[in-house]
CSV table of C-alpha atoms in Angstrom, one decimal:
chain,number,residue,atom,x,y,z
A,12,UNK,CA,152.5,114.0,116.8
A,13,UNK,CA,151.5,117.6,117.4
A,14,UNK,CA,149.6,117.7,114.0
A,15,UNK,CA,147.7,114.6,114.9
A,16,UNK,CA,146.7,116.0,118.4
A,17,UNK,CA,145.7,119.3,116.7
A,18,UNK,CA,143.6,117.4,114.1
A,19,UNK,CA,141.8,115.3,116.9
A,20,UNK,CA,141.1,118.5,118.8
A,21,UNK,CA,139.7,120.1,115.8
A,22,UNK,CA,137.5,117.2,115.1
A,23,UNK,CA,136.1,117.2,118.7
A,24,UNK,CA,135.6,120.8,118.6
A,25,UNK,CA,133.6,120.4,115.3
A,26,UNK,CA,131.5,117.7,116.8
A,27,UNK,CA,130.8,119.7,119.9
A,28,UNK,CA,129.8,122.8,117.6
A,29,UNK,CA,127.5,120.6,115.5
A,30,UNK,CA,125.9,119.2,118.6
A,31,UNK,CA,125.1,122.6,120.2
A,32,UNK,CA,124.0,124.1,116.8
A,33,UNK,CA,121.8,121.2,115.8
A,34,UNK,CA,118.2,121.4,115.7
A,35,UNK,CA,115.8,119.4,117.8
A,36,UNK,CA,114.9,117.1,115.0
A,37,UNK,CA,118.7,116.4,114.2
A,38,UNK,CA,119.3,115.6,117.9
A,39,UNK,CA,116.4,113.2,118.0
A,40,UNK,CA,117.5,111.5,114.8
A,41,UNK,CA,121.0,111.1,116.2
A,42,UNK,CA,119.8,109.5,119.3
A,43,UNK,CA,117.3,107.4,117.4
A,44,UNK,CA,120.1,105.9,115.1
A,45,UNK,CA,121.9,104.6,118.1
A,46,UNK,CA,119.1,102.2,118.8
A,47,UNK,CA,119.5,99.0,116.7
A,48,UNK,CA,116.1,97.5,117.4
A,49,UNK,CA,114.3,100.7,116.5
A,50,UNK,CA,116.2,101.2,113.3
A,51,UNK,CA,115.6,97.6,112.2
A,52,UNK,CA,111.9,98.2,113.0
A,53,UNK,CA,111.9,101.4,111.1
A,54,UNK,CA,113.2,99.7,108.0
A,55,UNK,CA,110.6,96.9,108.4
A,56,UNK,CA,107.9,99.4,108.8
A,57,UNK,CA,109.1,101.3,105.6
A,58,UNK,CA,109.0,98.0,103.6
A,59,UNK,CA,105.6,97.2,104.9
A,60,UNK,CA,104.2,100.7,104.1
A,61,UNK,CA,105.6,100.7,100.6
A,62,UNK,CA,104.3,97.1,100.0
A,63,UNK,CA,100.8,98.4,101.0
A,64,UNK,CA,101.0,101.4,98.8
A,65,UNK,CA,102.2,99.5,95.7
A,66,UNK,CA,100.2,96.3,96.5
A,67,UNK,CA,98.3,96.5,93.1
A,68,UNK,CA,101.7,96.3,91.3
A,69,UNK,CA,103.3,93.8,93.6
A,70,UNK,CA,100.4,91.2,93.7
A,71,UNK,CA,99.4,89.3,90.7
A,72,UNK,CA,95.6,89.3,90.9
A,73,UNK,CA,92.6,91.4,91.9
A,74,UNK,CA,92.0,90.7,95.6
A,75,UNK,CA,88.2,90.8,95.2
A,76,UNK,CA,86.0,88.1,93.8
A,77,UNK,CA,86.8,89.3,90.3
A,78,UNK,CA,90.2,87.9,90.5
A,79,UNK,CA,89.4,84.6,92.1
A,80,UNK,CA,90.7,81.1,90.9
A,81,UNK,CA,87.3,79.2,90.8
A,82,UNK,CA,89.2,75.9,90.2
A,83,UNK,CA,91.4,76.2,93.2
A,84,UNK,CA,89.3,76.7,96.3
A,85,UNK,CA,91.0,76.5,99.7
A,86,UNK,CA,94.2,75.8,97.7
A,87,UNK,CA,97.5,75.3,99.4
A,88,UNK,CA,100.4,77.7,98.5
A,89,UNK,CA,102.1,77.0,95.3
A,90,UNK,CA,105.9,77.3,95.8
A,91,UNK,CA,108.1,78.0,92.8
A,92,UNK,CA,110.8,75.5,92.0
A,93,UNK,CA,114.1,75.5,90.1
A,94,UNK,CA,114.8,71.8,90.1
A,95,UNK,CA,112.7,68.5,90.1
A,96,UNK,CA,112.9,65.0,88.9
A,97,UNK,CA,112.7,66.3,85.3
A,98,UNK,CA,115.7,68.5,85.6
A,99,UNK,CA,116.6,72.0,86.4
A,100,UNK,CA,115.7,75.4,85.0
A,101,UNK,CA,117.1,78.9,85.2
A,102,UNK,CA,113.5,80.2,85.5
A,103,UNK,CA,111.3,79.5,88.5
A,104,UNK,CA,108.3,77.3,87.8
A,105,UNK,CA,105.3,75.9,89.4
A,106,UNK,CA,103.4,72.7,88.5
A,107,UNK,CA,100.2,72.6,86.5
A,108,UNK,CA,97.0,72.0,88.5
A,109,UNK,CA,94.3,69.7,87.0
A,110,UNK,CA,90.7,69.5,88.2
A,111,UNK,CA,88.7,66.3,87.6
A,112,UNK,CA,86.0,64.3,89.2
A,113,UNK,CA,87.2,61.3,91.3
A,114,UNK,CA,85.5,58.0,92.1
A,115,UNK,CA,87.1,58.0,95.5
A,116,UNK,CA,85.2,61.1,96.4
A,117,UNK,CA,81.9,60.1,94.9
A,118,UNK,CA,82.6,62.0,91.7
A,119,UNK,CA,83.3,65.3,93.4
A,120,UNK,CA,85.8,67.7,91.9
A,121,UNK,CA,89.4,67.0,93.0
A,122,UNK,CA,92.4,69.2,92.2
A,123,UNK,CA,95.6,67.2,91.4
A,124,UNK,CA,99.1,68.3,90.7
A,125,UNK,CA,100.6,67.3,87.3
A,126,UNK,CA,104.3,67.3,87.9
A,127,UNK,CA,105.0,66.7,84.2
A,128,UNK,CA,103.7,70.1,83.1
A,129,UNK,CA,105.4,73.4,84.1
A,130,UNK,CA,104.2,76.9,84.3
A,131,UNK,CA,107.1,79.3,84.3
A,132,UNK,CA,107.0,82.5,86.5
A,133,UNK,CA,107.3,85.6,84.4
A,134,UNK,CA,108.0,89.2,85.5
A,135,UNK,CA,106.3,92.4,84.7
A,136,UNK,CA,103.2,90.7,83.1
A,137,UNK,CA,100.0,92.2,81.9
A,138,UNK,CA,96.8,91.5,84.0
A,139,UNK,CA,93.9,93.1,85.6
A,140,UNK,CA,93.7,96.9,85.6
A,141,UNK,CA,94.3,98.9,88.8
A,142,UNK,CA,94.5,102.6,89.8
A,143,UNK,CA,97.8,103.9,91.3
A,144,UNK,CA,98.4,107.5,92.1
A,145,UNK,CA,95.3,108.5,90.1
A,146,UNK,CA,96.6,106.7,87.0
A,147,UNK,CA,95.5,103.4,85.5
A,148,UNK,CA,97.9,100.4,85.0
A,149,UNK,CA,97.6,96.8,84.1
A,150,UNK,CA,101.3,95.6,84.7
A,151,UNK,CA,102.0,93.4,87.7
A,152,UNK,CA,105.3,92.5,89.1
A,153,UNK,CA,105.0,88.7,88.5
A,154,UNK,CA,102.8,86.1,87.2
A,155,UNK,CA,102.9,82.8,85.3
A,156,UNK,CA,102.7,82.1,81.5
A,157,UNK,CA,99.5,80.0,82.0
A,158,UNK,CA,97.1,79.6,84.9
A,159,UNK,CA,97.5,81.0,88.3
A,160,UNK,CA,100.3,81.3,91.0
A,161,UNK,CA,99.2,81.4,94.5
A,162,UNK,CA,102.3,82.0,96.9
A,163,UNK,CA,100.1,82.1,100.0
A,164,UNK,CA,97.3,79.7,98.8
A,165,UNK,CA,93.7,80.7,98.3
A,166,UNK,CA,90.6,81.0,100.5
A,167,UNK,CA,87.2,79.3,100.3
A,168,UNK,CA,86.2,81.4,97.4
A,169,UNK,CA,89.4,81.0,95.4
A,170,UNK,CA,90.8,84.6,96.1
A,171,UNK,CA,94.6,84.8,96.2
A,172,UNK,CA,95.7,85.3,99.8
A,173,UNK,CA,98.9,86.9,98.8
A,174,UNK,CA,97.1,89.7,96.9
A,175,UNK,CA,94.5,90.0,99.7
A,176,UNK,CA,97.3,90.3,102.4
A,177,UNK,CA,99.1,93.2,100.8
A,178,UNK,CA,95.9,95.1,100.0
A,179,UNK,CA,94.8,94.4,103.5
A,180,UNK,CA,97.9,96.0,104.9
A,181,UNK,CA,97.2,99.2,102.8
A,182,UNK,CA,93.6,99.3,104.0
A,183,UNK,CA,94.5,99.0,107.6
A,184,UNK,CA,97.2,101.6,107.4
A,185,UNK,CA,94.8,103.9,105.6
A,186,UNK,CA,92.2,103.5,108.4
A,187,UNK,CA,94.9,104.1,111.0
A,188,UNK,CA,96.1,107.3,109.2
A,189,UNK,CA,92.7,108.8,108.9
A,190,UNK,CA,91.9,108.2,112.5
A,191,UNK,CA,95.2,109.4,113.7
A,192,UNK,CA,94.9,112.5,111.7
A,193,UNK,CA,91.4,113.2,113.0
A,194,UNK,CA,92.5,112.5,116.6
A,195,UNK,CA,95.6,114.8,116.0
A,196,UNK,CA,93.6,117.8,114.8
A,197,UNK,CA,91.0,117.5,117.6
A,198,UNK,CA,93.7,117.1,120.2
A,199,UNK,CA,95.7,120.1,119.0
A,200,UNK,CA,92.6,122.4,118.9
A,201,UNK,CA,91.0,121.1,122.0
A,202,UNK,CA,94.1,120.7,124.1
A,203,UNK,CA,95.5,124.0,122.9
A,204,UNK,CA,92.5,126.0,123.7
A,205,UNK,CA,92.2,124.4,127.1
A,206,UNK,CA,95.7,124.8,128.2
A,207,UNK,CA,96.1,128.4,126.8
A,208,UNK,CA,93.0,130.0,128.1
A,209,UNK,CA,92.5,127.9,131.3
A,210,UNK,CA,89.7,129.0,133.7
A,211,UNK,CA,86.2,128.0,132.9
A,212,UNK,CA,87.0,127.1,129.4
A,213,UNK,CA,89.6,124.6,130.7
A,214,UNK,CA,87.1,123.2,133.2
A,215,UNK,CA,84.4,122.7,130.7
A,216,UNK,CA,86.8,121.1,128.1
A,217,UNK,CA,88.2,118.8,130.7
A,218,UNK,CA,84.7,117.6,131.7
A,219,UNK,CA,83.9,116.8,128.0
A,220,UNK,CA,87.3,115.1,127.6
A,221,UNK,CA,86.6,112.9,130.7
A,222,UNK,CA,83.1,112.1,129.3
A,223,UNK,CA,84.5,110.9,126.0
A,224,UNK,CA,87.2,108.8,127.8
A,225,UNK,CA,84.6,107.0,129.8
A,226,UNK,CA,82.7,105.8,126.8
A,227,UNK,CA,83.3,102.1,126.3
A,228,UNK,CA,84.4,101.4,122.7
A,229,UNK,CA,82.9,97.9,122.2
A,230,UNK,CA,79.3,98.7,123.3
A,231,UNK,CA,79.6,102.0,121.2
A,232,UNK,CA,80.6,100.1,118.1
A,233,UNK,CA,77.9,97.5,118.7
A,234,UNK,CA,75.4,100.3,118.7
A,235,UNK,CA,77.0,101.8,115.7
A,236,UNK,CA,76.9,98.5,113.9
A,237,UNK,CA,73.3,98.2,114.4
A,238,UNK,CA,72.9,101.8,113.1
A,239,UNK,CA,74.8,101.4,109.8
A,240,UNK,CA,72.4,100.5,107.0
A,241,UNK,CA,73.0,97.4,105.0
A,242,UNK,CA,72.8,99.5,101.9
A,243,UNK,CA,76.1,101.3,102.7
A,244,UNK,CA,78.9,100.5,100.3
A,245,UNK,CA,82.3,99.3,101.5
A,246,UNK,CA,83.8,102.8,101.0
A,247,UNK,CA,81.2,104.4,103.1
A,248,UNK,CA,81.6,101.9,106.0
A,249,UNK,CA,85.4,102.4,105.7
A,250,UNK,CA,85.3,106.1,106.2
A,251,UNK,CA,82.7,105.8,109.0
A,252,UNK,CA,84.9,103.5,110.9
A,253,UNK,CA,87.9,105.7,110.4
A,254,UNK,CA,86.1,108.8,111.6
A,255,UNK,CA,84.7,107.1,114.7
A,256,UNK,CA,88.1,105.7,115.7
A,257,UNK,CA,89.6,109.4,115.4
A,258,UNK,CA,86.7,110.8,117.5
A,259,UNK,CA,87.1,108.4,120.4
A,260,UNK,CA,91.0,108.4,120.6
A,261,UNK,CA,91.8,112.1,120.8
A,262,UNK,CA,91.4,112.7,124.6
A,263,UNK,CA,94.8,111.3,125.5
A,264,UNK,CA,96.9,113.4,123.1
A,265,UNK,CA,94.6,116.4,124.1
A,266,UNK,CA,95.6,116.0,127.6
A,267,UNK,CA,99.3,116.0,126.8
A,268,UNK,CA,99.0,119.0,124.6
A,269,UNK,CA,97.2,120.9,127.4
A,270,UNK,CA,99.8,119.9,130.0
A,271,UNK,CA,102.6,121.3,127.8
A,272,UNK,CA,100.9,124.5,127.0
A,273,UNK,CA,100.1,125.1,130.7
A,274,UNK,CA,103.8,124.9,131.5
A,275,UNK,CA,104.9,127.0,128.5
A,276,UNK,CA,102.3,129.8,128.4
A,277,UNK,CA,104.0,131.8,131.1
A,278,UNK,CA,107.5,131.6,129.6
A,279,UNK,CA,109.3,134.8,128.6
A,280,UNK,CA,109.1,134.1,124.8
A,281,UNK,CA,105.4,133.8,125.0
A,282,UNK,CA,105.0,136.9,127.1
A,283,UNK,CA,107.3,138.8,124.6
A,284,UNK,CA,105.1,137.6,121.7
A,285,UNK,CA,101.9,138.8,123.5
A,286,UNK,CA,103.4,142.2,124.3
A,287,UNK,CA,104.3,142.6,120.7
A,288,UNK,CA,100.6,142.3,120.0
A,289,UNK,CA,100.4,138.8,118.7
A,290,UNK,CA,97.0,137.1,118.8
A,291,UNK,CA,96.3,134.0,120.8
A,292,UNK,CA,96.0,131.9,117.8
A,293,UNK,CA,99.3,133.2,116.5
A,294,UNK,CA,101.0,132.5,119.8
A,295,UNK,CA,99.7,128.9,119.9
A,296,UNK,CA,100.4,128.2,116.3
A,297,UNK,CA,103.8,129.9,115.9
A,298,UNK,CA,105.4,129.5,119.3
A,299,UNK,CA,103.8,127.0,121.6
A,300,UNK,CA,103.0,124.1,119.2
A,301,UNK,CA,106.4,124.2,117.5
A,302,UNK,CA,108.1,124.0,121.0
A,303,UNK,CA,106.9,120.3,121.4
A,304,UNK,CA,106.4,119.1,117.8
A,305,UNK,CA,108.8,116.2,118.3
A,306,UNK,CA,106.8,115.0,121.2
A,307,UNK,CA,103.6,115.2,119.2
A,308,UNK,CA,105.1,113.1,116.4
A,309,UNK,CA,106.2,110.5,119.0
A,310,UNK,CA,102.7,110.4,120.4
A,311,UNK,CA,101.3,109.9,116.9
A,312,UNK,CA,103.6,107.1,116.1
A,313,UNK,CA,102.9,105.3,119.4
A,314,UNK,CA,99.2,105.7,118.9
A,315,UNK,CA,99.3,104.3,115.3
A,316,UNK,CA,99.5,100.6,116.3
A,317,UNK,CA,96.6,101.0,118.8
A,318,UNK,CA,94.5,102.5,116.0
A,319,UNK,CA,95.4,99.5,113.7
A,320,UNK,CA,94.7,97.1,116.6
A,321,UNK,CA,91.3,98.8,117.1
A,322,UNK,CA,90.4,98.5,113.4
A,323,UNK,CA,91.5,94.9,113.4
A,324,UNK,CA,89.7,93.9,116.7
A,325,UNK,CA,86.4,95.5,115.5
A,326,UNK,CA,86.6,93.8,112.1
A,327,UNK,CA,87.5,90.5,113.7
A,328,UNK,CA,84.4,90.5,115.9
A,329,UNK,CA,82.2,91.7,112.9
A,330,UNK,CA,81.7,95.3,114.0
A,331,UNK,CA,84.1,97.0,111.6
A,332,UNK,CA,84.9,96.5,108.0
A,333,UNK,CA,83.5,93.6,106.1
A,334,UNK,CA,83.9,91.8,102.8
A,335,UNK,CA,84.6,92.9,100.0
A,336,UNK,CA,86.9,95.3,101.8
A,337,UNK,CA,90.4,93.7,102.5
A,338,UNK,CA,91.8,94.6,105.8
A,339,UNK,CA,93.8,92.6,108.3
A,340,UNK,CA,90.8,92.4,110.6
A,341,UNK,CA,88.5,91.1,107.8
A,342,UNK,CA,91.2,88.4,106.9
A,343,UNK,CA,91.5,87.4,110.6
A,344,UNK,CA,88.0,86.6,110.6
A,345,UNK,CA,88.8,83.4,108.6
A,346,UNK,CA,91.0,81.8,111.1
A,347,UNK,CA,88.4,81.4,113.9
A,348,UNK,CA,87.2,78.0,112.8
A,349,UNK,CA,88.9,74.6,113.9
A,350,UNK,CA,88.6,73.4,110.4
A,351,UNK,CA,91.1,76.2,109.2
A,352,UNK,CA,93.5,75.2,112.1
A,353,UNK,CA,93.5,71.6,111.1
A,354,UNK,CA,93.4,71.7,107.3
A,355,UNK,CA,94.2,75.2,105.9
A,356,UNK,CA,97.0,76.5,108.0
A,357,UNK,CA,98.1,79.0,105.3
A,358,UNK,CA,95.1,81.1,106.4
A,359,UNK,CA,97.4,82.2,109.3
A,360,UNK,CA,99.9,83.9,107.0
A,361,UNK,CA,98.2,87.4,107.3
A,362,UNK,CA,98.4,87.0,111.0
A,363,UNK,CA,102.2,87.0,110.8
A,364,UNK,CA,102.1,90.2,108.8
A,365,UNK,CA,99.8,91.7,111.3
A,366,UNK,CA,102.1,90.9,114.3
A,367,UNK,CA,105.1,92.2,112.3
A,368,UNK,CA,103.3,95.5,111.5
A,369,UNK,CA,102.2,96.1,115.0
A,370,UNK,CA,105.5,95.2,116.6
A,371,UNK,CA,107.4,97.4,114.1
A,372,UNK,CA,105.3,100.5,115.2
A,373,UNK,CA,105.7,99.6,118.8
A,374,UNK,CA,109.6,99.4,118.5
A,375,UNK,CA,109.7,102.6,116.4
A,376,UNK,CA,107.5,104.5,118.9
A,377,UNK,CA,109.6,103.3,121.8
A,378,UNK,CA,112.7,104.4,120.0
A,379,UNK,CA,111.3,107.9,119.2
A,380,UNK,CA,110.1,108.3,122.8
A,381,UNK,CA,113.6,107.5,124.2
A,382,UNK,CA,115.3,109.8,121.5
A,383,UNK,CA,112.9,112.7,122.1
A,384,UNK,CA,113.7,112.6,125.9
A,385,UNK,CA,116.7,114.9,126.5
A,386,UNK,CA,117.3,113.4,129.9
A,387,UNK,CA,117.0,109.8,129.0
A,388,UNK,CA,119.9,107.4,129.0
A,389,UNK,CA,120.4,106.7,125.2
A,390,UNK,CA,123.3,104.3,125.9
A,391,UNK,CA,121.3,101.7,127.7
C-alpha cells in the first residue's frame, strides 16, 4: 500500500513538474486537446487542406474545359454499384451512358443509361498531366476503364463537379493564405512601430489605420473590378484579389499587436535589453513579438475563414475570381438560378464543402482562442 501511494505521489509530482516547465505552445496544445469539437474540426480541416493540395491526384479529370465530358452536359452524379439485377461484382462499377436523338424530344440529343453495360472503376489510372510540387505526373487516384465517372455530376459545359470542387478548395485556401500573410506582415510592422515608439508616430499610424478601416469593401471592389482590364489572365486576377484582401484586412490585427506592445514595452526584460544596447528592431523582433506569438497565431486562424468568405462573396457577386479559375465563389455562382434548384440539385454539393470548411476554421479558431487564454475556464 505504501509503494502504491509513493508511486501515485511520484506521478503527481512529475505531472506538476511537466506543467510548470512546459512551454507556452505545449500548454496551449494541452488545453486544446481537451476540446472535442475543436479537435474534430482540426482533423476535418487537415483532411480538407490535404484534399485541396493533392486535388490533381485525387480527382480523375482536368477541372477546366479541357477535361469536360461533351456528351454528358448537366449530368446527374454517377454512383458506383456493387450489385444490380445482373449480379454482383467485387469491383465497383457504373453504367454506360448512351447519347442518341429521340423522337419524343424533336430529335434532340438525349442521354440514356444502359444497365446492361458496365464500366468498372479502376485505381491509379493514367490520365491528364498535372503539376504537383514542381513535378509533372499523369496518375490519378481513380477512373473507369472506359468513358467517364462523375461522382458529383457535371455542369452545363460538361466539366466534372467533383474535380472542380477539390481544385476550388485549393484555390480558395491559396487566396486566403496569401491574404492572411500580407495582412500578418503589415500588422506586425505597423502595429509594432506604433506601439513601441508611441507619440506622434502612433497618432499618425492610428489615423491611417482608422482611414483604412472605414473603407467599404464592396464599393472598393466594384471600382477595382471596373479597373481590371479584360486582358488580364486568370492568374493575374487571382494574385490581385489576394493582395487587395490582404491590404484591407490588416488593421484589426495591427491594433491588437499595438495594444500588446504598449503594455509590454515598459516591462523589466525590455528595459534590460535596451540597457544592454539592443536596438529597437532587435527588442521588437526578439523580445516583444515572441511574448505573444500564440495570440498572433490564434488571430490568424480566426481571420482565415473571413478571408475565405470575402473571396467567396466577391466571386459570387462577380467582383472576384472568374472562370476558368476554380474557386468556391466561382462555383457558387452556378446555384443562383431557379432552374438549378429545380432540376440540377447536385450543383449545391460544393456549397456543402464550403460550409464545412468555414465551420472547421471557426471551431478551430475558437478552440485555440480558449486554449491560449491562461485565465479561461478550459473545463466548460
